[in-house]
PDB file of C-alpha atoms in Angstrom:
ATOM      1  CA  MET B   1     -29.213 -60.816  42.944  1.00  0.00           C
ATOM      2  CA  GLU B   2     -30.896 -57.886  44.689  1.00  0.00           C
ATOM      3  CA  PRO B   3     -32.924 -55.612  42.392  1.00  0.00           C
ATOM      4  CA  ALA B   4     -31.097 -52.681  40.837  1.00  0.00           C
ATOM      5  CA  VAL B   5     -31.670 -49.335  42.532  1.00  0.00           C
ATOM      6  CA  THR B   6     -31.834 -45.973  40.766  1.00  0.00           C
ATOM      7  CA  SER B   7     -30.835 -42.938  42.816  1.00  0.00           C
ATOM      8  CA  ALA B   8     -30.378 -39.237  42.146  1.00  0.00           C
ATOM      9  CA  ILE B   9     -26.680 -38.377  42.471  1.00  0.00           C
ATOM     10  CA  THR B  10     -25.335 -34.837  42.285  1.00  0.00           C
ATOM     11  CA  LEU B  11     -22.103 -34.358  40.359  1.00  0.00           C
ATOM     12  CA  GLY B  12     -21.063 -30.716  40.320  1.00  0.00           C
ATOM     13  CA  GLU B  13     -23.890 -28.564  38.985  1.00  0.00           C
ATOM     14  CA  HIS B  14     -26.011 -31.482  37.738  1.00  0.00           C
ATOM     15  CA  THR B  15     -28.007 -34.362  39.206  1.00  0.00           C
ATOM     16  CA  PHE B  16     -27.932 -37.722  37.459  1.00  0.00           C
ATOM     17  CA  ASP B  17     -30.178 -40.759  37.707  1.00  0.00           C
ATOM     18  CA  VAL B  18     -27.738 -43.582  38.460  1.00  0.00           C
ATOM     19  CA  MET B  19     -28.632 -47.276  38.518  1.00  0.00           C
ATOM     20  CA  THR B  20     -26.561 -49.404  40.898  1.00  0.00           C
ATOM     21  CA  ALA B  21     -26.566 -53.147  41.460  1.00  0.00           C
ATOM     22  CA  GLY B  22     -24.438 -55.815  43.083  1.00  0.00           C
ATOM     23  CA  PRO B  23     -22.370 -55.886  46.275  1.00  0.00           C
ATOM     24  CA  SER B  24     -20.917 -52.591  47.493  1.00  0.00           C
ATOM     25  CA  GLY B  25     -17.562 -54.325  47.923  1.00  0.00           C
ATOM     26  CA  GLY B  26     -17.563 -55.862  44.446  1.00  0.00           C
ATOM     27  CA  VAL B  27     -15.191 -54.940  41.651  1.00  0.00           C
ATOM     28  CA  PRO B  28     -16.622 -51.714  40.186  1.00  0.00           C
ATOM     29  CA  VAL B  29     -17.891 -51.742  36.601  1.00  0.00           C
ATOM     30  CA  ILE B  30     -19.329 -48.564  35.056  1.00  0.00           C
ATOM     31  CA  LEU B  31     -21.771 -48.980  32.164  1.00  0.00           C
ATOM     32  CA  LEU B  32     -22.391 -46.095  29.740  1.00  0.00           C
ATOM     33  CA  HIS B  33     -25.433 -46.188  27.449  1.00  0.00           C
ATOM     34  CA  GLY B  34     -25.704 -44.787  23.936  1.00  0.00           C
ATOM     35  CA  PHE B  35     -28.238 -42.933  21.771  1.00  0.00           C
ATOM     36  CA  PRO B  36     -31.198 -43.082  21.988  1.00  0.00           C
ATOM     37  CA  GLU B  37     -31.124 -45.130  25.193  1.00  0.00           C
ATOM     38  CA  THR B  38     -30.980 -44.887  28.970  1.00  0.00           C
ATOM     39  CA  ALA B  39     -29.272 -46.947  31.649  1.00  0.00           C
ATOM     40  CA  ALA B  40     -32.201 -49.369  31.304  1.00  0.00           C
ATOM     41  CA  CYS B  41     -30.466 -50.891  28.255  1.00  0.00           C
ATOM     42  CA  TRP B  42     -28.118 -52.684  30.659  1.00  0.00           C
ATOM     43  CA  GLY B  43     -30.901 -54.458  32.520  1.00  0.00           C
ATOM     44  CA  PRO B  44     -30.607 -57.702  30.499  1.00  0.00           C
ATOM     45  CA  LEU B  45     -26.916 -58.006  31.524  1.00  0.00           C
ATOM     46  CA  LEU B  46     -27.339 -57.495  35.254  1.00  0.00           C
ATOM     47  CA  PRO B  47     -27.958 -61.146  36.215  1.00  0.00           C
ATOM     48  CA  ARG B  48     -24.647 -62.111  34.590  1.00  0.00           C
ATOM     49  CA  LEU B  49     -22.788 -59.243  36.273  1.00  0.00           C
ATOM     50  CA  ALA B  50     -24.216 -59.991  39.718  1.00  0.00           C
ATOM     51  CA  GLU B  51     -20.850 -60.322  41.473  1.00  0.00           C
ATOM     52  CA  TYR B  52     -19.684 -56.868  40.395  1.00  0.00           C
ATOM     53  CA  ARG B  53     -20.517 -53.428  41.732  1.00  0.00           C
ATOM     54  CA  VAL B  54     -22.391 -52.114  38.701  1.00  0.00           C
ATOM     55  CA  ILE B  55     -22.846 -48.357  38.289  1.00  0.00           C
ATOM     56  CA  ALA B  56     -24.866 -47.222  35.272  1.00  0.00           C
ATOM     57  CA  PRO B  57     -25.692 -43.514  34.899  1.00  0.00           C
ATOM     58  CA  THR B  58     -28.398 -42.143  32.673  1.00  0.00           C
ATOM     59  CA  GLN B  59     -26.042 -39.653  31.141  1.00  0.00           C
ATOM     60  CA  ARG B  60     -25.880 -35.894  30.589  1.00  0.00           C
ATOM     61  CA  GLY B  61     -28.898 -34.652  28.689  1.00  0.00           C
ATOM     62  CA  TYR B  62     -30.869 -37.808  29.401  1.00  0.00           C
ATOM     63  CA  SER B  63     -31.183 -37.354  33.176  1.00  0.00           C
ATOM     64  CA  PRO B  64     -33.684 -34.524  33.745  1.00  0.00           C
ATOM     65  CA  GLY B  65     -31.458 -32.968  36.419  1.00  0.00           C
ATOM     66  CA  ALA B  66     -28.454 -32.943  34.081  1.00  0.00           C
ATOM     67  CA  ARG B  67     -29.950 -31.353  30.994  1.00  0.00           C
ATOM     68  CA  PRO B  68     -28.223 -27.989  30.449  1.00  0.00           C
ATOM     69  CA  VAL B  69     -29.294 -25.939  27.432  1.00  0.00           C
ATOM     70  CA  GLY B  70     -26.625 -25.328  24.789  1.00  0.00           C
ATOM     71  CA  VAL B  71     -24.508 -27.527  22.535  1.00  0.00           C
ATOM     72  CA  GLU B  72     -21.333 -26.397  24.326  1.00  0.00           C
ATOM     73  CA  HIS B  73     -22.343 -28.488  27.352  1.00  0.00           C
ATOM     74  CA  TYR B  74     -22.176 -31.765  25.399  1.00  0.00           C
ATOM     75  CA  THR B  75     -18.621 -31.992  24.077  1.00  0.00           C
ATOM     76  CA  VAL B  76     -17.067 -35.401  24.652  1.00  0.00           C
ATOM     77  CA  ASP B  77     -14.584 -34.017  27.177  1.00  0.00           C
ATOM     78  CA  ARG B  78     -17.473 -32.790  29.336  1.00  0.00           C
ATOM     79  CA  LEU B  79     -19.203 -36.146  28.989  1.00  0.00           C
ATOM     80  CA  GLY B  80     -15.995 -37.930  29.990  1.00  0.00           C
ATOM     81  CA  SER B  81     -15.540 -35.581  32.917  1.00  0.00           C
ATOM     82  CA  ASP B  82     -18.921 -36.768  34.200  1.00  0.00           C
ATOM     83  CA  VAL B  83     -17.481 -40.290  34.360  1.00  0.00           C
ATOM     84  CA  VAL B  84     -14.497 -39.078  36.396  1.00  0.00           C
ATOM     85  CA  ALA B  85     -16.872 -37.187  38.692  1.00  0.00           C
ATOM     86  CA  LEU B  86     -18.888 -40.387  39.131  1.00  0.00           C
ATOM     87  CA  LEU B  87     -15.731 -42.239  40.192  1.00  0.00           C
ATOM     88  CA  ASP B  88     -14.965 -39.479  42.665  1.00  0.00           C
ATOM     89  CA  HIS B  89     -18.494 -39.568  44.078  1.00  0.00           C
ATOM     90  CA  PHE B  90     -18.195 -43.278  44.866  1.00  0.00           C
ATOM     91  CA  ASP B  91     -14.626 -42.857  46.175  1.00  0.00           C
ATOM     92  CA  LEU B  92     -13.304 -45.178  43.476  1.00  0.00           C
ATOM     93  CA  PRO B  93      -9.654 -44.724  42.464  1.00  0.00           C
ATOM     94  CA  SER B  94     -10.506 -46.618  39.263  1.00  0.00           C
ATOM     95  CA  ALA B  95     -13.084 -48.915  37.663  1.00  0.00           C
ATOM     96  CA  HIS B  96     -13.666 -51.122  34.662  1.00  0.00           C
ATOM     97  CA  LEU B  97     -15.445 -49.148  31.955  1.00  0.00           C
ATOM     98  CA  VAL B  98     -18.031 -50.419  29.463  1.00  0.00           C
ATOM     99  CA  GLY B  99     -19.748 -48.281  26.837  1.00  0.00           C
ATOM    100  CA  HIS B 100     -22.150 -48.853  23.964  1.00  0.00           C
ATOM    101  CA  ASP B 101     -22.679 -46.542  20.969  1.00  0.00           C
ATOM    102  CA  TRP B 102     -22.146 -42.937  22.184  1.00  0.00           C
ATOM    103  CA  GLY B 103     -21.336 -44.400  25.581  1.00  0.00           C
ATOM    104  CA  ALA B 104     -18.444 -46.168  23.862  1.00  0.00           C
ATOM    105  CA  ALA B 105     -17.195 -42.843  22.467  1.00  0.00           C
ATOM    106  CA  VAL B 106     -17.261 -41.395  25.990  1.00  0.00           C
ATOM    107  CA  ALA B 107     -15.512 -44.486  27.323  1.00  0.00           C
ATOM    108  CA  TRP B 108     -12.769 -44.267  24.670  1.00  0.00           C
ATOM    109  CA  TRP B 109     -12.154 -40.614  25.557  1.00  0.00           C
ATOM    110  CA  THR B 110     -12.059 -41.365  29.280  1.00  0.00           C
ATOM    111  CA  ALA B 111      -9.721 -44.347  28.915  1.00  0.00           C
ATOM    112  CA  ALA B 112      -7.375 -42.308  26.698  1.00  0.00           C
ATOM    113  CA  ASN B 113      -7.296 -39.170  28.836  1.00  0.00           C
ATOM    114  CA  HIS B 114      -7.717 -40.650  32.334  1.00  0.00           C
ATOM    115  CA  SER B 115      -6.094 -44.043  31.982  1.00  0.00           C
ATOM    116  CA  ASP B 116      -5.100 -43.984  35.661  1.00  0.00           C
ATOM    117  CA  ARG B 117      -8.818 -44.147  36.522  1.00  0.00           C
ATOM    118  CA  VAL B 118      -9.699 -46.966  34.085  1.00  0.00           C
ATOM    119  CA  GLU B 119      -8.754 -50.580  34.838  1.00  0.00           C
ATOM    120  CA  SER B 120     -10.044 -51.893  31.530  1.00  0.00           C
ATOM    121  CA  LEU B 121     -12.301 -50.887  28.657  1.00  0.00           C
ATOM    122  CA  THR B 122     -14.989 -52.852  26.853  1.00  0.00           C
ATOM    123  CA  ALA B 123     -16.281 -50.733  23.967  1.00  0.00           C
ATOM    124  CA  VAL B 124     -19.363 -51.924  22.101  1.00  0.00           C
ATOM    125  CA  SER B 125     -20.372 -51.093  18.523  1.00  0.00           C
ATOM    126  CA  VAL B 126     -18.508 -47.780  18.169  1.00  0.00           C
ATOM    127  CA  PRO B 127     -14.718 -47.985  17.685  1.00  0.00           C
ATOM    128  CA  HIS B 128     -12.050 -45.573  18.879  1.00  0.00           C
ATOM    129  CA  SER B 129     -13.145 -42.108  17.774  1.00  0.00           C
ATOM    130  CA  THR B 130     -10.046 -41.482  15.667  1.00  0.00           C
ATOM    131  CA  ALA B 131     -10.663 -44.749  13.796  1.00  0.00           C
ATOM    132  CA  PHE B 132     -14.273 -43.750  13.251  1.00  0.00           C
ATOM    133  CA  SER B 133     -13.264 -40.280  12.039  1.00  0.00           C
ATOM    134  CA  TRP B 134     -10.781 -41.876   9.596  1.00  0.00           C
ATOM    135  CA  ALA B 135     -13.550 -44.079   8.194  1.00  0.00           C
ATOM    136  CA  LEU B 136     -15.846 -41.085   7.782  1.00  0.00           C
ATOM    137  CA  ARG B 137     -13.159 -39.459   5.607  1.00  0.00           C
ATOM    138  CA  GLU B 138     -11.841 -42.453   3.701  1.00  0.00           C
ATOM    139  CA  ASP B 139     -14.462 -45.218   3.492  1.00  0.00           C
ATOM    140  CA  ALA B 140     -17.471 -44.836   1.201  1.00  0.00           C
ATOM    141  CA  ASP B 141     -19.386 -47.539   3.036  1.00  0.00           C
ATOM    142  CA  GLN B 142     -19.032 -45.741   6.371  1.00  0.00           C
ATOM    143  CA  GLN B 143     -19.951 -42.439   4.766  1.00  0.00           C
ATOM    144  CA  ALA B 144     -23.196 -43.997   3.548  1.00  0.00           C
ATOM    145  CA  ARG B 145     -23.942 -45.564   6.928  1.00  0.00           C
ATOM    146  CA  SER B 146     -23.353 -42.236   8.698  1.00  0.00           C
ATOM    147  CA  ARG B 147     -25.549 -39.977   6.584  1.00  0.00           C
ATOM    148  CA  TYR B 148     -27.991 -39.757   9.472  1.00  0.00           C
ATOM    149  CA  ILE B 149     -25.380 -37.831  11.491  1.00  0.00           C
ATOM    150  CA  SER B 150     -25.662 -34.762   9.274  1.00  0.00           C
ATOM    151  CA  ILE B 151     -29.439 -34.879   9.761  1.00  0.00           C
ATOM    152  CA  PHE B 152     -29.078 -35.151  13.534  1.00  0.00           C
ATOM    153  CA  ARG B 153     -26.698 -32.178  13.564  1.00  0.00           C
ATOM    154  CA  HIS B 154     -29.081 -29.886  11.683  1.00  0.00           C
ATOM    155  CA  GLY B 155     -31.177 -27.444  13.709  1.00  0.00           C
ATOM    156  CA  ASP B 156     -34.537 -28.537  15.070  1.00  0.00           C
ATOM    157  CA  SER B 157     -35.530 -30.587  12.042  1.00  0.00           C
ATOM    158  CA  ALA B 158     -34.334 -33.866  13.560  1.00  0.00           C
ATOM    159  CA  GLU B 159     -36.421 -33.382  16.692  1.00  0.00           C
ATOM    160  CA  LEU B 160     -39.507 -32.552  14.640  1.00  0.00           C
ATOM    161  CA  ALA B 161     -39.048 -35.607  12.421  1.00  0.00           C
ATOM    162  CA  LEU B 162     -38.281 -38.051  15.221  1.00  0.00           C
ATOM    163  CA  LEU B 163     -41.083 -36.930  17.535  1.00  0.00           C
ATOM    164  CA  SER B 164     -43.834 -36.505  14.947  1.00  0.00           C
ATOM    165  CA  ASP B 165     -46.647 -39.055  14.785  1.00  0.00           C
ATOM    166  CA  ASP B 166     -46.239 -39.895  18.463  1.00  0.00           C
ATOM    167  CA  GLY B 167     -42.506 -40.565  18.055  1.00  0.00           C
ATOM    168  CA  GLU B 168     -42.977 -43.181  15.335  1.00  0.00           C
ATOM    169  CA  ARG B 169     -39.590 -42.551  13.642  1.00  0.00           C
ATOM    170  CA  LEU B 170     -37.727 -42.463  16.946  1.00  0.00           C
ATOM    171  CA  ARG B 171     -39.336 -45.709  18.048  1.00  0.00           C
ATOM    172  CA  ALA B 172     -38.448 -47.324  14.719  1.00  0.00           C
ATOM    173  CA  ILE B 173     -34.727 -46.778  15.375  1.00  0.00           C
ATOM    174  CA  TYR B 174     -34.775 -49.549  17.984  1.00  0.00           C
ATOM    175  CA  GLY B 175     -35.896 -52.244  15.558  1.00  0.00           C
ATOM    176  CA  ASP B 176     -36.997 -55.372  17.407  1.00  0.00           C
ATOM    177  CA  VAL B 177     -35.621 -54.425  20.840  1.00  0.00           C
ATOM    178  CA  ASP B 178     -37.859 -55.529  23.737  1.00  0.00           C
ATOM    179  CA  PRO B 179     -40.832 -53.110  23.702  1.00  0.00           C
ATOM    180  CA  ALA B 180     -40.622 -52.675  27.480  1.00  0.00           C
ATOM    181  CA  LEU B 181     -37.069 -51.319  27.149  1.00  0.00           C
ATOM    182  CA  VAL B 182     -38.087 -49.137  24.216  1.00  0.00           C
ATOM    183  CA  ASP B 183     -40.947 -47.725  26.275  1.00  0.00           C
ATOM    184  CA  GLU B 184     -38.523 -46.737  29.036  1.00  0.00           C
ATOM    185  CA  HIS B 185     -36.141 -45.057  26.593  1.00  0.00           C
ATOM    186  CA  MET B 186     -39.063 -43.271  24.930  1.00  0.00           C
ATOM    187  CA  ARG B 187     -40.437 -42.122  28.285  1.00  0.00           C
ATOM    188  CA  VAL B 188     -37.188 -40.262  28.944  1.00  0.00           C
ATOM    189  CA  LEU B 189     -36.540 -38.962  25.433  1.00  0.00           C
ATOM    190  CA  THR B 190     -40.014 -37.495  25.044  1.00  0.00           C
ATOM    191  CA  GLU B 191     -39.596 -35.332  28.150  1.00  0.00           C
ATOM    192  CA  PRO B 192     -39.308 -31.600  27.358  1.00  0.00           C
ATOM    193  CA  GLY B 193     -35.846 -30.814  26.008  1.00  0.00           C
ATOM    194  CA  ALA B 194     -34.540 -34.373  26.324  1.00  0.00           C
ATOM    195  CA  LEU B 195     -34.200 -35.233  22.646  1.00  0.00           C
ATOM    196  CA  THR B 196     -32.538 -31.903  21.860  1.00  0.00           C
ATOM    197  CA  ALA B 197     -30.062 -32.560  24.670  1.00  0.00           C
ATOM    198  CA  ALA B 198     -29.375 -36.079  23.390  1.00  0.00           C
ATOM    199  CA  LEU B 199     -28.863 -34.826  19.833  1.00  0.00           C
ATOM    200  CA  SER B 200     -26.522 -32.165  21.184  1.00  0.00           C
ATOM    201  CA  TRP B 201     -23.936 -34.937  21.592  1.00  0.00           C
ATOM    202  CA  TYR B 202     -23.845 -35.121  17.773  1.00  0.00           C
ATOM    203  CA  ARG B 203     -23.950 -31.347  17.360  1.00  0.00           C
ATOM    204  CA  ALA B 204     -20.976 -30.880  19.678  1.00  0.00           C
ATOM    205  CA  MET B 205     -18.697 -33.236  17.725  1.00  0.00           C
ATOM    206  CA  GLY B 206     -15.406 -31.398  17.189  1.00  0.00           C
ATOM    207  CA  ARG B 207     -11.675 -31.731  17.751  1.00  0.00           C
ATOM    208  CA  GLU B 208     -12.189 -33.286  21.185  1.00  0.00           C
ATOM    209  CA  PHE B 209     -14.004 -36.144  19.427  1.00  0.00           C
ATOM    210  CA  THR B 210     -11.794 -36.598  16.368  1.00  0.00           C
ATOM    211  CA  ASP B 211      -8.350 -36.365  18.011  1.00  0.00           C
ATOM    212  CA  VAL B 212      -8.568 -38.846  20.876  1.00  0.00           C
ATOM    213  CA  PRO B 213      -5.166 -40.267  21.912  1.00  0.00           C
ATOM    214  CA  PRO B 214      -4.427 -44.004  21.797  1.00  0.00           C
ATOM    215  CA  VAL B 215      -5.800 -46.039  24.693  1.00  0.00           C
ATOM    216  CA  PRO B 216      -3.176 -47.732  26.898  1.00  0.00           C
ATOM    217  CA  VAL B 217      -5.476 -49.877  29.094  1.00  0.00           C
ATOM    218  CA  PRO B 218      -6.535 -53.491  28.408  1.00  0.00           C
ATOM    219  CA  THR B 219      -9.328 -53.179  25.845  1.00  0.00           C
ATOM    220  CA  THR B 220     -11.973 -55.296  24.144  1.00  0.00           C
ATOM    221  CA  PHE B 221     -13.901 -53.941  21.170  1.00  0.00           C
ATOM    222  CA  VAL B 222     -17.166 -55.755  20.394  1.00  0.00           C
ATOM    223  CA  TRP B 223     -18.655 -55.206  16.940  1.00  0.00           C
ATOM    224  CA  SER B 224     -21.628 -56.945  15.351  1.00  0.00           C
ATOM    225  CA  THR B 225     -21.726 -57.837  11.664  1.00  0.00           C
ATOM    226  CA  ALA B 226     -25.348 -56.723  11.215  1.00  0.00           C
ATOM    227  CA  ASP B 227     -24.680 -53.252  12.641  1.00  0.00           C
ATOM    228  CA  ASP B 228     -26.275 -50.713  10.297  1.00  0.00           C
ATOM    229  CA  ALA B 229     -24.307 -47.779  11.710  1.00  0.00           C
ATOM    230  CA  ILE B 230     -20.708 -49.041  11.854  1.00  0.00           C
ATOM    231  CA  GLY B 231     -18.968 -50.833   8.987  1.00  0.00           C
ATOM    232  CA  ARG B 232     -16.035 -53.211   8.969  1.00  0.00           C
ATOM    233  CA  ALA B 233     -13.414 -50.655   7.918  1.00  0.00           C
ATOM    234  CA  ALA B 234     -13.940 -48.545  11.041  1.00  0.00           C
ATOM    235  CA  ALA B 235     -14.153 -51.641  13.228  1.00  0.00           C
ATOM    236  CA  GLU B 236     -10.880 -53.094  11.966  1.00  0.00           C
ATOM    237  CA  LYS B 237      -9.077 -49.722  12.071  1.00  0.00           C
ATOM    238  CA  CYS B 238      -9.745 -49.569  15.806  1.00  0.00           C
ATOM    239  CA  ALA B 239      -6.775 -51.780  16.683  1.00  0.00           C
ATOM    240  CA  GLU B 240      -4.352 -49.073  15.540  1.00  0.00           C
ATOM    241  CA  PHE B 241      -5.447 -46.815  18.399  1.00  0.00           C
ATOM    242  CA  VAL B 242      -4.981 -49.187  21.337  1.00  0.00           C
ATOM    243  CA  THR B 243      -1.505 -49.640  22.804  1.00  0.00           C
ATOM    244  CA  GLY B 244      -2.581 -51.908  25.662  1.00  0.00           C
ATOM    245  CA  PRO B 245      -3.665 -55.554  25.369  1.00  0.00           C
ATOM    246  CA  TYR B 246      -6.429 -55.684  22.765  1.00  0.00           C
ATOM    247  CA  ARG B 247      -9.153 -58.087  21.688  1.00  0.00           C
ATOM    248  CA  PHE B 248     -11.517 -57.598  18.728  1.00  0.00           C
ATOM    249  CA  VAL B 249     -14.761 -59.591  18.963  1.00  0.00           C
ATOM    250  CA  GLU B 250     -17.241 -60.058  16.116  1.00  0.00           C
ATOM    251  CA  LEU B 251     -20.828 -61.043  16.914  1.00  0.00           C
ATOM    252  CA  ASP B 252     -22.297 -62.616  13.808  1.00  0.00           C
ATOM    253  CA  GLY B 253     -25.717 -61.413  12.707  1.00  0.00           C
ATOM    254  CA  VAL B 254     -26.411 -59.200  15.737  1.00  0.00           C
ATOM    255  CA  SER B 255     -27.834 -55.720  15.191  1.00  0.00           C
ATOM    256  CA  HIS B 256     -26.426 -52.465  16.573  1.00  0.00           C
ATOM    257  CA  TRP B 257     -28.373 -52.984  19.821  1.00  0.00           C
ATOM    258  CA  VAL B 258     -25.914 -55.424  21.340  1.00  0.00           C
ATOM    259  CA  PRO B 259     -26.771 -54.941  25.066  1.00  0.00           C
ATOM    260  CA  GLU B 260     -30.448 -55.648  24.422  1.00  0.00           C
ATOM    261  CA  LYS B 261     -30.127 -58.302  21.693  1.00  0.00           C
ATOM    262  CA  ALA B 262     -27.016 -60.253  22.767  1.00  0.00           C
ATOM    263  CA  PRO B 263     -26.718 -59.697  26.537  1.00  0.00           C
ATOM    264  CA  ASP B 264     -25.149 -63.072  27.299  1.00  0.00           C
ATOM    265  CA  ALA B 265     -22.491 -62.788  24.591  1.00  0.00           C
ATOM    266  CA  LEU B 266     -21.674 -59.260  25.702  1.00  0.00           C
ATOM    267  CA  ALA B 267     -21.594 -60.243  29.365  1.00  0.00           C
ATOM    268  CA  ASP B 268     -19.124 -63.017  28.476  1.00  0.00           C
ATOM    269  CA  GLU B 269     -16.780 -60.464  26.926  1.00  0.00           C
ATOM    270  CA  ILE B 270     -17.130 -57.974  29.774  1.00  0.00           C
ATOM    271  CA  ILE B 271     -16.385 -60.651  32.364  1.00  0.00           C
ATOM    272  CA  ALA B 272     -13.432 -61.966  30.352  1.00  0.00           C
ATOM    273  CA  ARG B 273     -11.959 -58.466  30.093  1.00  0.00           C
ATOM    274  CA  VAL B 274     -12.570 -57.594  33.743  1.00  0.00           C
ATOM    275  CA  GLU B 275     -11.105 -60.857  34.997  1.00  0.00           C
ATOM    276  CA  GLY B 276      -8.254 -60.756  32.486  1.00  0.00           C
ATOM    277  CA  ALA B 277      -7.348 -57.218  33.497  1.00  0.00           C
ATOM    278  CA  ARG B 278      -7.156 -58.342  37.133  1.00  0.00           C
ATOM    279  CA  VAL B 279      -4.695 -61.194  36.514  1.00  0.00           C
TER     280      VAL B 279
END
């Protein structure tokens, strides 16, 4: 497989760093990273996805050329619109969509609201946003797991805490992820304004996030049993918000960082969904 290439791509008013790999004529697969990551999180999967045309943006707020100031720029509908703009840039009528963590939330929104542009969805770790919102209201376990969200949504205190002591608390979030990948994520998130922009995704959570329609496209949801952020209630509720063919996959003992810690298992599920959606 030829090495992945990262290029600056202008979408509307903003310029994104976009990693591409694989043959230009391959089946297109768009990979959306989560918080606090960059497109580099997908590197461990690329050898397994070599036959596909992989497109992985470093998303709004993370790319230095796409870092507008103001929470209003980071609502999930704007983030999803970036995905549609990416499809348009590459002249793709549609693509298979994969998202992890916040990238999954963006992927759910895009698949629900632009299903004509999405061939299939593989969502990782974070379930359909309406299922997640239900769990936040109704499930004590999920409420406990999600306490960090209220901290992230509060003023500048999260930035100060996460970046103090040379970013020690931010680095600790990644657990035992490959230090080389962590270094790349940290390089981006310690740029001026980057962490505030990334946290703006949390601060912009509103109706657009909580009231996402059901998803009609073929969908796989991958959840890991050792995920500290997402509990079983939210994961199992997800099925109620998919009207297309649906598969729920549990990865036993894997942490929240599925792309980095279980790349082969995740690649298996992505390939199965892509190939299954094409039958």
